[in-house]
Amino acid sequence: MRRSLLLLLGLLLLHQSCSFEFVIDGEWEDEEPGVHDHLERHKRATLTSEEEDDFEAIRGHDIKVKSYRVESRITSRFAHTTIRSSVVNSNTRAQSIGFSVQIPKRAFISNFTMNVNGITFVGSVKEKTVARRLYAQATARNKAAAIIRANSQDLETFNTEVHVPPGSNIEFELHYQEMMERRLGSYEHLLYLQPGRLVPQFQVDVYIYEPKGISKIEAHTSLGEQFEELIQLTVTKDKAHVVFKPNLQQQRKCENCTDSAIDGVFSVAYDVTRDSNAGELQVSDLYFVHFFAPENLSPLPKNIVFVIDVSGSMWGVKMKQTVEAMTAILDDLKDEDRFSIIDFNHNVRCWREDLVPAHSLQVADAKRYIQNIKPNGGTNINEALLRAAQMLVRASSQGFVDSTSVSMIILVSDGDPTVGEIKLSKIQKNVKRVMTEEISLFSLGIGFDVDYDFLERIAMENRGTAQRIYANQDAAKQIREFYSQVSSPLLKRVSIKFPEDSVTEVTQSNFDKFFSGSELVVAGKVQLSESNTLTSITSASAAGLDLSLQTDADFTELDLELAKQQHSFTGFARQMWAYLTIKQLIRERSLVTTVGKKRRITKQITELALQHSFVTPLTALLVESEDATERLLFDSSRDPRQGCCAGGQAPSGPVNVVYAPPPPWVQVPTPTPPSQAQTDIEVMTLPPKVNIVDNDPHFIVHLPRSNMDVCFNIDSKPGHILNLVSDAGTGVVVNGQLISSKQPHKDKLSTYFGIISVYYQPEGVGVTVSTDHIAVADGRNNHSFTWGATAEIAQDGVTVSIVKNSHATVTINNGIRVMVLLHRVWRKHPVNVDFLGIYIPDNNQYSPLVHGLIGQFSREPQVSVYDVHEGPDPLKKEATMEVKGQVLLVTRGWQKDYRRDTKRGASVSCWFVHNSGKGFIDGRYTDYIVPHLSSFLQTA
């Protein structure tokens, strides 16, 4: 969203002998919305390239900048940045001294203070009309000051000047807050350093605290290689401190220069540790934030129609860079993707009338097509978008696209419509009418001539986003980077829900799509409960499977940790909730069409901004001296998209926030839709008596008709794969691969199951469980989940239920179940390793063809035990067993069932068969060694 914020600074006479005067830089935008012709361009306050080159943080002649300090505190992706500067007017005459800061567009300024010769001005956010009235009372004889203008891709410039006598001391301090957005796998915090002169005390500090840990971090500067080595980076598991502190000599452009070389961007990019695909749920100060960024999932196939403006205004560099970007994008398409290209000027042309697979021959032909485009003529956006939507709808209705695929339109344009339907509101209605809920529209606006507000509205209304492409920079790179963000969709229909009566005032919690490298964020307020724990359940559709993921968070745990951190931002959750809510309401406000709804949303935004000290398009920052006799006003102009309602009157007394219905595509539930939220993922339970393979490895076979348990061990080698169940009739096979202990204990190298595989041949779905993760694959897609969260995954008759750090149950067609139990040991143990146990019910619905070390006992053999007598060990009796025509010497013993207690287990009394079960199992155990995890047992 474009913001054009104005800062009006007025100061009354301080003494009879001297006064402060603020220079006017910019004008008020008209408060009342005018009637705009649909062809009129929106005025854009942008700096020219010459103004950008002349930008200085501190301006004035013969002034001394004593210090310039920047400090950012980032806690759980929420950043609070403070910029402080101390300046002295060393001139012999009074002059204007300016203070400028470039801040990200997505940030909200939260405060600005200034101290002029000991008089301190402190800011407070107020409703716009109230702030103006107070300001007007104090500025009858004074002039106004400064403007904030967009000057590059993601920046605004805070700009103020103060006229001061010689020898004056001025201290500026600006605060702003923003949520870090994850793009292409990392969060990037950008600081724009342009002091314009040498500064004795120049320092940048960035403090990061991420409770789950920091997985990677790097800091860079665009100032040149000589400054890279001055960056100091200290990193621990969950904290990082970045320092940039060049001294006076290091700041110089050359050894004897008096000009500063510091003029560029300082960036810190990092990512966090994720222990599960269920996301990270944090609770602080009775606010919660849920971060969702799953990994190790196969991308969904894409159906894309590229809609490219080839009107006359695209001639030259714009078209050349668009073709360059499209060539790279087409090469990035996968074989399973389907695509087409529509180019338009006053006419609309289709490279192919229908979607085609992205095979090499088709891609090569498409590249030749776009390279031969010659821009000319007008702009018929309406017809081009309608044709694109109709192409995708037709492909879906005729069954030409994968049911799991994602459909999208990517529009690239540099101008307003001039041919066909040219009324923007009509185009918006036309496109919305033909778009189905499965299609997303992404808009790229090239240059400043395009009506970016319209492109953003039409994208948001159709489940997409917009981005401005700056033609005076590397446009091809910008287009490629945008495509990279949406090129790998991992999930559809993502819904994050919470148990009944556990949360209120939740931000958007239903999302159309999730793209690799990004992050979905949901925040809200927590309701106190007896459990002191908040649970979230996320459901989504991935490539070939449906997911349900569960995680939880303690109410007080994070606050206790934050209290220990010296540089954390303790109010992050509260501010992040307000930030997300206001941003969401501003988006909704831009889409509503009625005056009543717009006023209602305006009231909500204003109330929240006042409570959380955010300067928005509807609030102002009143800066006043301690006795309130001198006042400055940091105000925001009329929002170019707010239409008729400019903010209303000041609220009298408390205002109840009533949340308006969101736009159709934002599937936000009512504040608490408890009946729709599950409290727990249903986990399949097993009967008390089951077949068990656990420890190193001990087999326990339960014989229900005989009411008897028979045990045996298998002494095989690490790496061997043992078949447990092989059922050619149902197409189910269960195999386990052995691993060894770290070293022998008492001259014996123990073996355990380290991997369990359950393969369902009819659908080609395999589930591989290891001590690190659980993988689900179907030949085309491979999804991986950690043990760090409770989850449920369903695909083609196979359901995998994971209980966090405990066990996973694989269920096939509701008739066959296998539970895999996780055993964790101390990682530094000199001998032991993590391993798995397997628990299989004896009532599984196998076919008569089933076999395997466990499967063969679904046909329970006749067993007779007699001649029970004392053995060498008085605690272990011996007996004779007759089974399968064999007479065996067996010993009474105990093995363990670890389902309820993974440390000590519950004892299971059984008759132990020696020699790796020889005589009890069919053949020898070596007959059950198979070559691969998905191999069926070969029987004669």
GROMACS .gro file of N, CA and C in nm, residues 7-14 19-26 59 95-99 112-116 119 121 135 138-139 141-147 158-165 170-172 623 630-633:
model
  165
    7LEU      N    1   0.433   1.537   0.776
    7LEU     CA    2   0.470   1.574   0.912
    7LEU      C    3   0.463   1.725   0.923
    8LEU      N    4   0.369   1.776   1.000
    8LEU     CA    5   0.358   1.920   1.021
    8LEU      C    6   0.415   1.952   1.157
    9LEU      N    7   0.517   2.036   1.158
    9LEU     CA    8   0.582   2.070   1.283
    9LEU      C    9   0.559   2.219   1.312
   10GLY      N   10   0.500   2.251   1.423
   10GLY     CA   11   0.481   2.391   1.460
   10GLY      C   12   0.532   2.415   1.600
   11LEU      N   13   0.593   2.527   1.622
   11LEU     CA   14   0.647   2.554   1.754
   11LEU      C   15   0.619   2.700   1.788
   12LEU      N   16   0.560   2.728   1.904
   12LEU     CA   17   0.534   2.864   1.947
   12LEU      C   18   0.664   2.934   1.986
   13LEU      N   19   0.660   3.066   1.994
   13LEU     CA   20   0.775   3.144   2.041
   13LEU      C   21   0.814   3.096   2.180
   14LEU      N   22   0.943   3.065   2.194
   14LEU     CA   23   0.989   3.018   2.325
   14LEU      C   24   1.026   3.138   2.414
   19SER      N   25   1.317   3.255   1.827
   19SER     CA   26   1.204   3.171   1.790
   19SER      C   27   1.251   3.058   1.703
   20PHE      N   28   1.168   2.954   1.693
   20PHE     CA   29   1.195   2.841   1.605
   20PHE      C   30   1.093   2.844   1.493
   21GLU      N   31   1.141   2.825   1.373
   21GLU     CA   32   1.051   2.828   1.259
   21GLU      C   33   1.073   2.702   1.177
   22PHE      N   34   0.965   2.634   1.136
   22PHE     CA   35   0.974   2.509   1.061
   22PHE      C   36   0.942   2.533   0.915
   23VAL      N   37   1.030   2.486   0.828
   23VAL     CA   38   1.018   2.509   0.686
   23VAL      C   39   0.912   2.417   0.626
   24ILE      N   40   0.829   2.469   0.540
   24ILE     CA   41   0.727   2.389   0.473
   24ILE      C   42   0.790   2.312   0.359
   25ASP      N   43   0.769   2.183   0.357
   25ASP     CA   44   0.820   2.100   0.247
   25ASP      C   45   0.707   2.007   0.205
   26GLY      N   46   0.623   2.052   0.114
   26GLY     CA   47   0.509   1.971   0.074
   26GLY      C   48   0.380   2.035   0.120
   59ARG      N   49   2.100   1.738   0.776
   59ARG     CA   50   2.128   1.843   0.679
   59ARG      C   51   2.150   1.975   0.749
   95GLN      N   52   1.998   2.881   1.149
   95GLN     CA   53   1.977   2.808   1.024
   95GLN      C   54   1.882   2.690   1.047
   96SER      N   55   1.838   2.631   0.936
   96SER     CA   56   1.753   2.513   0.943
   96SER      C   57   1.839   2.388   0.945
   97ILE      N   58   1.810   2.300   1.038
   97ILE     CA   59   1.880   2.172   1.047
   97ILE      C   60   1.778   2.062   1.024
   98GLY      N   61   1.809   1.973   0.932
   98GLY     CA   62   1.714   1.869   0.895
   98GLY      C   63   1.753   1.733   0.949
   99PHE      N   64   1.652   1.653   0.974
   99PHE     CA   65   1.671   1.515   1.019
   99PHE      C   66   1.584   1.428   0.930
  112PHE      N   67   0.815   0.989   1.798
  112PHE     CA   68   0.924   1.078   1.758
  112PHE      C   69   0.939   1.180   1.868
  113THR      N   70   1.059   1.195   1.921
  113THR     CA   71   1.085   1.296   2.023
  113THR      C   72   1.200   1.384   1.977
  114MET      N   73   1.200   1.507   2.028
  114MET     CA   74   1.306   1.600   1.991
  114MET      C   75   1.337   1.688   2.112
  115ASN      N   76   1.463   1.713   2.132
  115ASN     CA   77   1.506   1.803   2.239
  115ASN      C   78   1.581   1.919   2.176
  116VAL      N   79   1.528   2.039   2.194
  116VAL     CA   80   1.590   2.159   2.139
  116VAL      C   81   1.631   2.248   2.254
  119ILE      N   82   1.452   2.183   2.578
  119ILE     CA   83   1.306   2.168   2.575
  119ILE      C   84   1.275   2.038   2.504
  121PHE      N   85   1.026   1.750   2.353
  121PHE     CA   86   0.896   1.725   2.294
  121PHE      C   87   0.874   1.574   2.289
  135TYR      N   88  -0.313   2.092   1.774
  135TYR     CA   89  -0.200   2.153   1.704
  135TYR      C   90  -0.235   2.294   1.657
  138ALA      N   91  -0.193   2.583   1.889
  138ALA     CA   92  -0.058   2.626   1.924
  138ALA      C   93   0.022   2.678   1.807
  139THR      N   94  -0.039   2.684   1.688
  139THR     CA   95   0.041   2.718   1.570
  139THR      C   96  -0.014   2.837   1.492
  141ARG      N   97   0.077   3.135   1.477
  141ARG     CA   98   0.179   3.223   1.421
  141ARG      C   99   0.297   3.147   1.363
  142ASN      N  100   0.283   3.021   1.344
  142ASN     CA  101   0.397   2.942   1.300
  142ASN      C  102   0.368   2.871   1.169
  143LYS      N  103   0.474   2.823   1.107
  143LYS     CA  104   0.463   2.758   0.978
  143LYS      C  105   0.479   2.607   0.992
  144ALA      N  106   0.460   2.536   0.882
  144ALA     CA  107   0.460   2.390   0.887
  144ALA      C  108   0.582   2.332   0.818
  145ALA      N  109   0.606   2.204   0.843
  145ALA     CA  110   0.739   2.152   0.824
  145ALA      C  111   0.766   2.054   0.713
  146ALA      N  112   0.726   1.932   0.717
  146ALA     CA  113   0.796   1.831   0.637
  146ALA      C  114   0.702   1.733   0.572
  147ILE      N  115   0.763   1.646   0.490
  147ILE     CA  116   0.684   1.549   0.415
  147ILE      C  117   0.753   1.414   0.419
  158PHE      N  118   1.117   0.983   0.623
  158PHE     CA  119   1.075   1.074   0.729
  158PHE      C  120   1.167   1.195   0.720
  159ASN      N  121   1.109   1.315   0.707
  159ASN     CA  122   1.188   1.433   0.673
  159ASN      C  123   1.140   1.550   0.758
  160THR      N  124   1.227   1.610   0.840
  160THR     CA  125   1.186   1.725   0.918
  160THR      C  126   1.301   1.825   0.928
  161GLU      N  127   1.266   1.954   0.942
  161GLU     CA  128   1.366   2.058   0.958
  161GLU      C  129   1.325   2.149   1.073
  162VAL      N  130   1.424   2.195   1.147
  162VAL     CA  131   1.398   2.287   1.257
  162VAL      C  132   1.495   2.404   1.244
  163HIS      N  133   1.444   2.527   1.256
  163HIS     CA  134   1.525   2.649   1.244
  163HIS      C  135   1.571   2.689   1.383
  164VAL      N  136   1.702   2.692   1.405
  164VAL     CA  137   1.755   2.712   1.540
  164VAL      C  138   1.863   2.820   1.541
  165PRO      N  139   1.881   2.887   1.654
  165PRO     CA  140   1.987   2.988   1.668
  165PRO      C  141   2.124   2.923   1.670
  170ILE      N  142   2.050   2.001   1.932
  170ILE     CA  143   1.927   1.933   1.895
  170ILE      C  144   1.947   1.783   1.902
  171GLU      N  145   1.855   1.714   1.964
  171GLU     CA  146   1.858   1.568   1.968
  171GLU      C  147   1.727   1.515   1.907
  172PHE      N  148   1.743   1.428   1.807
  172PHE     CA  149   1.629   1.366   1.741
  172PHE      C  150   1.621   1.219   1.782
  623VAL      N  151   0.335   1.574   1.901
  623VAL     CA  152   0.457   1.584   1.981
  623VAL      C  153   0.452   1.716   2.054
  630GLU      N  154   0.400   2.396   2.367
  630GLU     CA  155   0.454   2.387   2.232
  630GLU      C  156   0.419   2.252   2.175
  631ARG      N  157   0.369   2.251   2.051
  631ARG     CA  158   0.322   2.126   1.993
  631ARG      C  159   0.371   2.110   1.850
  632LEU      N  160   0.400   1.985   1.814
  632LEU     CA  161   0.435   1.947   1.679
  632LEU      C  162   0.340   1.838   1.636
  633LEU      N  163   0.312   1.831   1.510
  633LEU     CA  164   0.216   1.732   1.462
  633LEU      C  165   0.276   1.646   1.353
   0.00000   0.00000   0.00000
